[in-house]
Amino acid sequence: MEARELDQVKPGGFEQQMRSLLNTQATGLLVGIGYKTGLFDTMAGLPPSTSRQIALSGGLNERYVREWLSAMVLGRILDYNPGDQTYYLPPERAAWLTRKAGANSLGSLAQFMTALSEVEPMVVKCFKDGGGVPGTAYTRLGQAEWADAGTQPVDSVLEVVPDVTDRLSKGIDVADIGCGGGEKLNMMAGAFPNSQFTGYDISEDAIANARVQAKAKGLVNVHFEVEDAATLGDVEKWDLVTAFFTIHDQAKPRSVLRGIERALRPGGAFLMVEVAASSRLEENLDHPLGSWHYGWSIMYCIAGSLSQNGEGLGAMWGTQKALEMLAEAGFARVDAERIESMITQVCFVARKHQLS
Ligand SMILES: C[S@@+](CC[C@H](N)C(=O)[O-])C[C@H]1O[C@@H](n2cnc3c(N)ncnc32)[C@H](O)[C@@H]1O
């Protein structure tokens, strides 16, 4: 692609594009606040209402709520009737914004850039001096925010691995690498009581959280260990290994992938879920959440990996690079599968060779 083509701007000129960006940036921040304060959940259950009625229903301060409502009207998130000064959240928009929206909740995702901005001064310093930001610096990526976004059901993801649901029902050994707060592993452990699940993560806080959640759910077939995935010593121990959005965060992703291949039993499968993207920038121009993922990548993924002198793959490392690295790790066969309802995710199913 010609460099000039990449330089195209929307009709109306660059100045208008930048003004619209400033408005969108503020709208995004306020959508996150709307999610966090429960305003979208409150409004989803209300007919057209005044700011006073909305603030009362949500147990919130009217003056702040009124200003927020104005911004949401300008952001075309809410409808406004000047006649009786009422605001309304139509159900087709609520379906993307409330807690009930679950995996579809873009309202939940809107919180993340704000939460990540706590490390912005450190990231700016990294632009000048290199290095990264350790996981412990992210005090705002707390359990609540992760859990809201992590409600994505794992069952449809598991379906991309042929036979695995049957095998999980009968009973197999499963490890999840970089399990974070354990939401997905706990979900799997609850759904498949005959299988045994182990979650590994380098973060002590994440593992502590995962253990608390497992206990609260009364799960006895799951346990969690603090472990650097790059030094995993397991050999032919697991029938299924999963890794959700974590391989690109690793300092040493090549060692991690080799370790996973070694840790699988012959015929075992590795399910790696990643951001669906191309490794070529020019093929990501129309990515539905491309800028957002590049933003995440700088603020968290690359910063985390480089804080450990790592490779700094980044969230947008892309399918081509992922396939190349899975092959390099020694997997016998790799398929990349898309799930229709998950527009920004891709599932790689990598197989270890069968014993002949
Ligand atoms: C984006 S989070 C994903 C968490 C979880 N898999 C999920 O989908 O909710 C990435 C996780 O990778 C973990 N991680 C980063 N480097 C690691 C390492 N060297 N070994 C194990 N875990 C690591 C982080 O602590 C973090 O919990």
CSV table of C-alpha atoms and ligand atoms in Angstrom, one decimal:
chain,number,residue,atom,x,y,z
A,1,MET,CA,0.0,0.0,0.0
A,2,GLU,CA,1.2,3.5,-0.8
A,3,ALA,CA,2.1,5.6,2.2
A,4,ARG,CA,-0.1,8.4,0.8
A,5,GLU,CA,-3.1,6.1,0.9
A,6,LEU,CA,-2.6,5.5,4.7
A,7,ASP,CA,-2.7,9.3,5.1
A,8,GLN,CA,-6.3,9.7,3.9
A,9,VAL,CA,-8.7,11.6,6.2
A,10,LYS,CA,-12.4,11.6,6.5
A,11,PRO,CA,-14.4,14.2,4.4
A,12,GLY,CA,-14.7,17.4,6.3
A,13,GLY,CA,-11.0,17.9,7.0
A,14,PHE,CA,-8.6,16.9,9.6
A,15,GLU,CA,-9.6,19.7,12.1
A,16,GLN,CA,-13.1,18.3,12.2
A,17,GLN,CA,-11.8,14.8,12.6
A,18,MET,CA,-9.7,16.0,15.6
A,19,ARG,CA,-12.7,17.8,17.2
A,20,SER,CA,-14.8,14.7,16.8
A,21,LEU,CA,-12.0,12.7,18.5
A,22,LEU,CA,-12.0,15.0,21.5
A,23,ASN,CA,-15.8,14.6,21.8
A,24,THR,CA,-15.5,10.9,21.5
A,25,GLN,CA,-12.8,10.7,24.0
A,26,ALA,CA,-14.9,12.5,26.6
A,27,THR,CA,-18.0,10.4,25.7
A,28,GLY,CA,-16.0,7.2,26.2
A,29,LEU,CA,-14.8,8.3,29.6
A,30,LEU,CA,-18.4,9.2,30.6
A,31,VAL,CA,-19.8,5.9,29.2
A,32,GLY,CA,-17.4,4.2,31.6
A,33,ILE,CA,-18.7,6.2,34.5
A,34,GLY,CA,-22.2,5.5,33.4
A,35,TYR,CA,-21.4,1.8,33.6
A,36,LYS,CA,-19.5,2.0,36.9
A,37,THR,CA,-22.2,4.1,38.7
A,38,GLY,CA,-25.0,1.8,37.4
A,39,LEU,CA,-26.7,4.6,35.5
A,40,PHE,CA,-27.2,2.5,32.4
A,41,ASP,CA,-28.7,-0.3,34.4
A,42,THR,CA,-31.0,2.2,36.2
A,43,MET,CA,-32.1,3.8,32.9
A,44,ALA,CA,-32.7,0.5,31.2
A,45,GLY,CA,-35.6,0.0,33.6
A,46,LEU,CA,-37.1,3.4,33.4
A,47,PRO,CA,-39.5,5.1,30.9
A,48,PRO,CA,-38.5,8.6,29.7
A,49,SER,CA,-37.5,10.3,33.0
A,50,THR,CA,-36.2,13.6,34.3
A,51,SER,CA,-32.7,14.0,35.8
A,52,ARG,CA,-34.2,14.1,39.2
A,53,GLN,CA,-36.1,10.8,38.7
A,54,ILE,CA,-33.1,9.1,37.3
A,55,ALA,CA,-30.8,10.4,40.1
A,56,LEU,CA,-33.3,9.2,42.7
A,57,SER,CA,-33.7,5.8,41.2
A,58,GLY,CA,-30.0,5.3,41.0
A,59,GLY,CA,-29.3,6.8,44.5
A,60,LEU,CA,-26.9,9.4,42.9
A,61,ASN,CA,-26.3,13.1,43.0
A,62,GLU,CA,-28.6,15.0,40.7
A,63,ARG,CA,-26.2,17.7,39.6
A,64,TYR,CA,-23.6,15.2,38.4
A,65,VAL,CA,-26.3,13.0,36.8
A,66,ARG,CA,-27.8,16.0,34.9
A,67,GLU,CA,-24.4,17.0,33.4
A,68,TRP,CA,-23.7,13.3,32.5
A,69,LEU,CA,-27.1,13.1,30.8
A,70,SER,CA,-26.3,16.1,28.7
A,71,ALA,CA,-23.1,14.6,27.5
A,72,MET,CA,-24.8,11.3,26.8
A,73,VAL,CA,-27.5,13.1,24.7
A,74,LEU,CA,-24.8,14.8,22.6
A,75,GLY,CA,-23.0,11.5,22.3
A,76,ARG,CA,-26.2,10.1,20.8
A,77,ILE,CA,-26.3,7.5,23.6
A,78,LEU,CA,-29.6,8.8,25.1
A,79,ASP,CA,-32.7,10.4,23.6
A,80,TYR,CA,-33.9,13.7,25.0
A,81,ASN,CA,-37.4,15.3,24.9
A,82,PRO,CA,-37.0,19.1,25.5
A,83,GLY,CA,-40.8,19.4,26.1
A,84,ASP,CA,-40.8,17.6,29.4
A,85,GLN,CA,-37.0,17.5,29.8
A,86,THR,CA,-36.9,13.7,30.0
A,87,TYR,CA,-34.1,11.4,29.0
A,88,TYR,CA,-34.5,7.8,27.6
A,89,LEU,CA,-32.2,4.9,27.0
A,90,PRO,CA,-33.8,2.8,24.2
A,91,PRO,CA,-33.6,-1.0,24.7
A,92,GLU,CA,-31.5,-1.6,21.5
A,93,ARG,CA,-28.8,0.6,23.0
A,94,ALA,CA,-29.2,-0.7,26.6
A,95,ALA,CA,-28.5,-4.1,25.1
A,96,TRP,CA,-24.8,-3.0,24.7
A,97,LEU,CA,-24.4,-0.9,27.8
A,98,THR,CA,-25.8,-2.6,30.9
A,99,ARG,CA,-24.4,-5.3,33.2
A,100,LYS,CA,-27.2,-7.6,31.8
A,101,ALA,CA,-25.5,-7.3,28.4
A,102,GLY,CA,-22.8,-9.6,29.7
A,103,ALA,CA,-20.3,-10.5,27.0
A,104,ASN,CA,-21.8,-7.8,24.8
A,105,SER,CA,-21.2,-5.1,27.3
A,106,LEU,CA,-19.3,-2.4,25.5
A,107,GLY,CA,-20.2,-0.2,28.5
A,108,SER,CA,-17.9,-2.4,30.6
A,109,LEU,CA,-15.1,-2.1,28.1
A,110,ALA,CA,-15.4,1.7,28.2
A,111,GLN,CA,-13.9,1.7,31.7
A,112,PHE,CA,-10.6,0.2,30.7
A,113,MET,CA,-8.8,3.1,29.1
A,114,THR,CA,-9.6,5.3,32.1
A,115,ALA,CA,-8.4,2.6,34.5
A,116,LEU,CA,-5.2,2.3,32.4
A,117,SER,CA,-4.6,6.0,32.5
A,118,GLU,CA,-3.2,5.7,36.0
A,119,VAL,CA,0.1,4.4,34.5
A,120,GLU,CA,0.2,7.1,31.7
A,121,PRO,CA,3.1,9.0,33.3
A,122,MET,CA,5.1,5.8,33.5
A,123,VAL,CA,4.3,4.9,29.9
A,124,VAL,CA,5.4,8.4,28.7
A,125,LYS,CA,8.7,7.9,30.5
A,126,CYS,CA,9.0,4.5,28.8
A,127,PHE,CA,8.7,6.2,25.4
A,128,LYS,CA,11.8,8.2,26.3
A,129,ASP,CA,13.8,5.7,28.3
A,130,GLY,CA,12.5,2.3,27.2
A,131,GLY,CA,11.7,-0.3,29.9
A,132,GLY,CA,8.1,-1.1,31.0
A,133,VAL,CA,5.5,-1.0,33.7
A,134,PRO,CA,5.2,-3.9,36.2
A,135,GLY,CA,1.9,-5.6,36.8
A,136,THR,CA,1.8,-4.3,40.3
A,137,ALA,CA,1.4,-0.7,39.1
A,138,TYR,CA,-2.1,-1.4,37.7
A,139,THR,CA,-4.1,-0.9,40.9
A,140,ARG,CA,-7.3,0.0,39.1
A,141,LEU,CA,-7.5,-3.1,36.9
A,142,GLY,CA,-9.3,-4.6,39.9
A,143,GLN,CA,-11.4,-7.6,40.2
A,144,ALA,CA,-14.7,-5.9,39.5
A,145,GLU,CA,-13.6,-4.4,36.2
A,146,TRP,CA,-12.0,-7.7,35.0
A,147,ALA,CA,-15.0,-9.7,36.2
A,148,ASP,CA,-17.5,-7.5,34.3
A,149,ALA,CA,-15.6,-8.0,31.1
A,150,GLY,CA,-14.8,-11.6,31.8
A,151,THR,CA,-18.4,-12.8,31.8
A,152,GLN,CA,-17.8,-14.0,28.3
A,153,PRO,CA,-19.1,-17.6,28.3
A,154,VAL,CA,-16.3,-20.1,27.6
A,155,ASP,CA,-18.6,-22.8,26.2
A,156,SER,CA,-18.7,-21.4,22.7
A,157,VAL,CA,-15.0,-21.1,22.7
A,158,LEU,CA,-14.5,-24.7,23.8
A,159,GLU,CA,-16.7,-25.8,20.9
A,160,VAL,CA,-13.9,-24.9,18.5
A,161,VAL,CA,-11.9,-27.9,19.8
A,162,PRO,CA,-13.4,-31.0,18.4
A,163,ASP,CA,-14.6,-33.6,21.0
A,164,VAL,CA,-13.3,-31.6,23.9
A,165,THR,CA,-16.7,-31.0,25.5
A,166,ASP,CA,-17.3,-34.8,25.6
A,167,ARG,CA,-13.8,-35.4,27.0
A,168,LEU,CA,-14.3,-32.7,29.6
A,169,SER,CA,-17.6,-34.3,30.6
A,170,LYS,CA,-15.9,-37.7,31.1
A,171,GLY,CA,-12.9,-36.2,32.9
A,172,ILE,CA,-9.5,-34.8,31.7
A,173,ASP,CA,-6.7,-32.7,33.1
A,174,VAL,CA,-6.7,-29.1,32.1
A,175,ALA,CA,-4.3,-26.2,32.7
A,176,ASP,CA,-4.9,-22.5,32.0
A,177,ILE,CA,-1.9,-20.3,31.5
A,178,GLY,CA,-1.9,-16.7,32.6
A,179,CYS,CA,-5.3,-17.4,34.2
A,180,GLY,CA,-5.6,-13.9,35.8
A,181,GLY,CA,-8.5,-13.9,38.4
A,182,GLY,CA,-9.5,-17.3,37.2
A,183,GLU,CA,-13.0,-16.4,35.9
A,184,LYS,CA,-12.7,-18.6,32.9
A,185,LEU,CA,-11.1,-21.6,34.6
A,186,ASN,CA,-13.7,-21.4,37.5
A,187,MET,CA,-16.4,-21.3,34.9
A,188,MET,CA,-15.0,-24.5,33.2
A,189,ALA,CA,-14.5,-26.2,36.5
A,190,GLY,CA,-18.1,-25.6,37.5
A,191,ALA,CA,-19.4,-26.9,34.1
A,192,PHE,CA,-17.2,-30.0,34.1
A,193,PRO,CA,-17.0,-31.5,37.6
A,194,ASN,CA,-15.3,-34.7,36.4
A,195,SER,CA,-12.3,-32.9,35.1
A,196,GLN,CA,-9.4,-31.4,37.0
A,197,PHE,CA,-8.3,-27.8,36.4
A,198,THR,CA,-5.1,-25.9,37.3
A,199,GLY,CA,-4.6,-22.2,36.7
A,200,TYR,CA,-1.1,-20.6,36.5
A,201,ASP,CA,-0.4,-16.9,36.7
A,202,ILE,CA,2.7,-14.8,37.7
A,203,SER,CA,0.5,-12.4,39.7
A,204,GLU,CA,0.1,-13.2,43.4
A,205,ASP,CA,-2.9,-10.9,43.6
A,206,ALA,CA,-4.6,-12.6,40.6
A,207,ILE,CA,-4.1,-16.0,42.0
A,208,ALA,CA,-5.3,-15.0,45.5
A,209,ASN,CA,-8.5,-13.7,43.8
A,210,ALA,CA,-8.9,-16.8,41.8
A,211,ARG,CA,-8.7,-19.0,44.9
A,212,VAL,CA,-11.3,-16.8,46.7
A,213,GLN,CA,-13.7,-17.1,43.7
A,214,ALA,CA,-13.3,-20.9,43.5
A,215,LYS,CA,-14.0,-21.2,47.2
A,216,ALA,CA,-17.0,-19.0,47.0
A,217,LYS,CA,-18.4,-21.2,44.2
A,218,GLY,CA,-17.6,-24.4,46.3
A,219,LEU,CA,-15.4,-25.8,43.5
A,220,VAL,CA,-13.2,-28.7,44.6
A,221,ASN,CA,-11.8,-29.6,41.1
A,222,VAL,CA,-9.7,-26.5,40.5
A,223,HIS,CA,-6.6,-25.1,42.0
A,224,PHE,CA,-4.3,-22.1,41.3
A,225,GLU,CA,-0.6,-21.6,41.4
A,226,VAL,CA,1.7,-18.6,41.2
A,227,GLU,CA,4.0,-19.5,38.4
A,228,ASP,CA,6.1,-17.9,35.6
A,229,ALA,CA,4.7,-19.5,32.5
A,230,ALA,CA,8.1,-19.3,30.9
A,231,THR,CA,9.6,-21.8,33.3
A,232,LEU,CA,6.7,-24.3,33.4
A,233,GLY,CA,8.3,-27.7,34.2
A,234,ASP,CA,5.3,-29.9,33.3
A,235,VAL,CA,5.9,-32.8,31.0
A,236,GLU,CA,3.0,-34.6,29.2
A,237,LYS,CA,0.7,-33.7,32.1
A,238,TRP,CA,-2.3,-32.1,30.4
A,239,ASP,CA,-4.9,-33.2,27.9
A,240,LEU,CA,-6.0,-29.6,27.3
A,241,VAL,CA,-4.1,-26.3,27.9
A,242,THR,CA,-5.9,-23.0,27.4
A,243,ALA,CA,-4.5,-19.4,27.3
A,244,PHE,CA,-6.9,-16.5,27.0
A,245,PHE,CA,-5.4,-13.2,25.9
A,246,THR,CA,-2.1,-13.8,27.6
A,247,ILE,CA,0.5,-15.2,25.2
A,248,HIS,CA,1.1,-11.7,23.7
A,249,ASP,CA,1.6,-10.3,27.2
A,250,GLN,CA,4.4,-12.7,28.0
A,251,ALA,CA,8.0,-11.6,28.3
A,252,LYS,CA,9.2,-14.9,26.7
A,253,PRO,CA,6.3,-16.1,24.5
A,254,ARG,CA,8.5,-18.5,22.6
A,255,SER,CA,9.6,-20.3,25.8
A,256,VAL,CA,6.0,-20.3,27.0
A,257,LEU,CA,4.7,-21.9,23.8
A,258,ARG,CA,7.5,-24.5,23.8
A,259,GLY,CA,6.7,-25.3,27.4
A,260,ILE,CA,3.0,-25.8,26.6
A,261,GLU,CA,3.8,-28.1,23.8
A,262,ARG,CA,6.0,-30.2,26.1
A,263,ALA,CA,3.4,-30.1,28.9
A,264,LEU,CA,0.6,-31.6,26.6
A,265,ARG,CA,0.0,-35.3,26.5
A,266,PRO,CA,0.3,-36.8,23.0
A,267,GLY,CA,-2.8,-35.9,21.0
A,268,GLY,CA,-3.6,-33.1,23.5
A,269,ALA,CA,-4.8,-29.7,22.4
A,270,PHE,CA,-3.7,-26.2,23.1
A,271,LEU,CA,-6.5,-23.6,22.8
A,272,MET,CA,-5.1,-20.1,22.5
A,273,VAL,CA,-7.6,-17.2,22.3
A,274,GLU,CA,-6.2,-13.9,21.0
A,275,VAL,CA,-7.2,-10.6,19.5
A,276,ALA,CA,-8.3,-11.2,15.9
A,277,ALA,CA,-5.9,-9.0,13.8
A,278,SER,CA,-3.4,-9.1,11.0
A,279,SER,CA,0.3,-8.9,11.7
A,280,ARG,CA,0.3,-6.3,8.8
A,281,LEU,CA,-0.8,-2.8,9.8
A,282,GLU,CA,-2.3,-2.1,6.4
A,283,GLU,CA,-4.7,-5.0,6.9
A,284,ASN,CA,-6.0,-3.6,10.2
A,285,LEU,CA,-7.2,-0.2,9.0
A,286,ASP,CA,-10.9,-1.3,9.2
A,287,HIS,CA,-10.5,-3.4,12.4
A,288,PRO,CA,-13.6,-2.9,14.5
A,289,LEU,CA,-11.6,-2.2,17.6
A,290,GLY,CA,-8.2,-1.7,16.2
A,291,SER,CA,-7.2,1.7,17.8
A,292,TRP,CA,-8.6,0.5,21.1
A,293,HIS,CA,-6.4,-2.6,21.0
A,294,TYR,CA,-3.3,-0.7,20.0
A,295,GLY,CA,-4.1,1.6,22.9
A,296,TRP,CA,-4.4,-1.4,25.3
A,297,SER,CA,-1.2,-2.8,23.8
A,298,ILE,CA,0.9,0.2,24.7
A,299,MET,CA,-0.7,0.9,28.1
A,300,TYR,CA,-0.6,-2.7,29.3
A,301,CYS,CA,0.7,-5.5,27.1
A,302,ILE,CA,3.9,-4.1,25.7
A,303,ALA,CA,4.6,-2.2,28.9
A,304,GLY,CA,4.2,-5.4,31.0
A,305,SER,CA,6.3,-7.5,28.7
A,306,LEU,CA,9.1,-4.9,28.4
A,307,SER,CA,9.1,-4.5,32.2
A,308,GLN,CA,10.5,-8.0,32.3
A,309,ASN,CA,13.0,-7.3,29.4
A,310,GLY,CA,10.5,-9.2,27.2
A,311,GLU,CA,9.8,-9.5,23.5
A,312,GLY,CA,6.9,-6.9,23.7
A,313,LEU,CA,4.7,-8.7,21.1
A,314,GLY,CA,1.7,-6.5,21.8
A,315,ALA,CA,-2.1,-7.3,21.6
A,316,MET,CA,-2.1,-6.8,17.8
A,317,TRP,CA,0.7,-9.3,17.1
A,318,GLY,CA,-1.7,-10.9,14.6
A,319,THR,CA,-2.6,-14.2,13.1
A,320,GLN,CA,0.4,-14.6,10.8
A,321,LYS,CA,2.9,-14.1,13.6
A,322,ALA,CA,0.9,-16.3,16.0
A,323,LEU,CA,0.9,-19.2,13.4
A,324,GLU,CA,4.6,-18.8,12.8
A,325,MET,CA,5.4,-19.0,16.6
A,326,LEU,CA,3.1,-21.9,17.2
A,327,ALA,CA,4.8,-23.8,14.4
A,328,GLU,CA,8.2,-22.9,15.8
A,329,ALA,CA,7.1,-24.3,19.2
A,330,GLY,CA,6.7,-27.7,17.6
A,331,PHE,CA,2.9,-28.1,17.4
A,332,ALA,CA,2.0,-30.7,14.7
A,333,ARG,CA,-1.1,-28.9,13.4
A,334,VAL,CA,-2.7,-25.5,14.0
A,335,ASP,CA,-6.1,-24.3,13.0
A,336,ALA,CA,-7.3,-20.7,13.4
A,337,GLU,CA,-11.1,-20.5,14.1
A,338,ARG,CA,-13.4,-17.5,14.3
A,339,ILE,CA,-16.6,-17.5,16.3
A,340,GLU,CA,-19.3,-15.4,14.6
A,341,SER,CA,-20.5,-13.7,17.8
A,342,MET,CA,-17.0,-12.7,18.8
A,343,ILE,CA,-16.0,-10.1,16.4
A,344,THR,CA,-12.6,-9.3,17.8
A,345,GLN,CA,-11.3,-12.7,18.9
A,346,VAL,CA,-9.7,-15.6,17.2
A,347,CYS,CA,-9.2,-19.1,18.6
A,348,PHE,CA,-6.0,-21.1,17.7
A,349,VAL,CA,-6.3,-24.8,18.2
A,350,ALA,CA,-2.8,-26.4,18.2
A,351,ARG,CA,-2.4,-30.1,18.4
A,352,LYS,CA,0.5,-32.1,19.8
A,353,HIS,CA,1.5,-35.1,17.7
A,354,GLN,CA,-0.1,-38.5,18.5
A,355,LEU,CA,2.2,-41.3,19.5
A,356,SER,CA,2.5,-43.7,16.5
B,1,LIG,C1,-4.8,-9.8,29.9
B,1,LIG,S1,-4.6,-10.8,31.3
B,1,LIG,C2,-5.6,-12.2,30.9
B,1,LIG,C3,-6.1,-12.9,32.1
B,1,LIG,C4,-7.1,-14.1,31.8
B,1,LIG,N1,-6.4,-15.1,31.0
B,1,LIG,C5,-8.4,-13.6,31.2
B,1,LIG,O1,-8.6,-13.9,30.1
B,1,LIG,O2,-9.1,-13.0,32.0
B,1,LIG,C6,-2.9,-11.5,31.1
B,1,LIG,C7,-2.5,-12.3,32.3
B,1,LIG,O3,-1.2,-12.8,32.0
B,1,LIG,C8,-0.4,-12.9,33.2
B,1,LIG,N2,1.0,-13.0,32.9
B,1,LIG,C9,1.9,-12.1,32.4
B,1,LIG,N3,3.1,-12.6,32.3
B,1,LIG,C10,3.1,-13.9,32.8
B,1,LIG,C11,4.0,-14.9,33.1
B,1,LIG,N4,5.3,-14.7,32.7
B,1,LIG,N5,3.6,-16.1,33.6
B,1,LIG,C12,2.3,-16.3,33.9
B,1,LIG,N6,1.4,-15.3,33.8
B,1,LIG,C13,1.7,-14.1,33.2
B,1,LIG,C14,-0.8,-11.6,33.9
B,1,LIG,O4,-0.5,-11.6,35.3
B,1,LIG,C15,-2.3,-11.5,33.6
B,1,LIG,O5,-3.1,-12.1,34.6
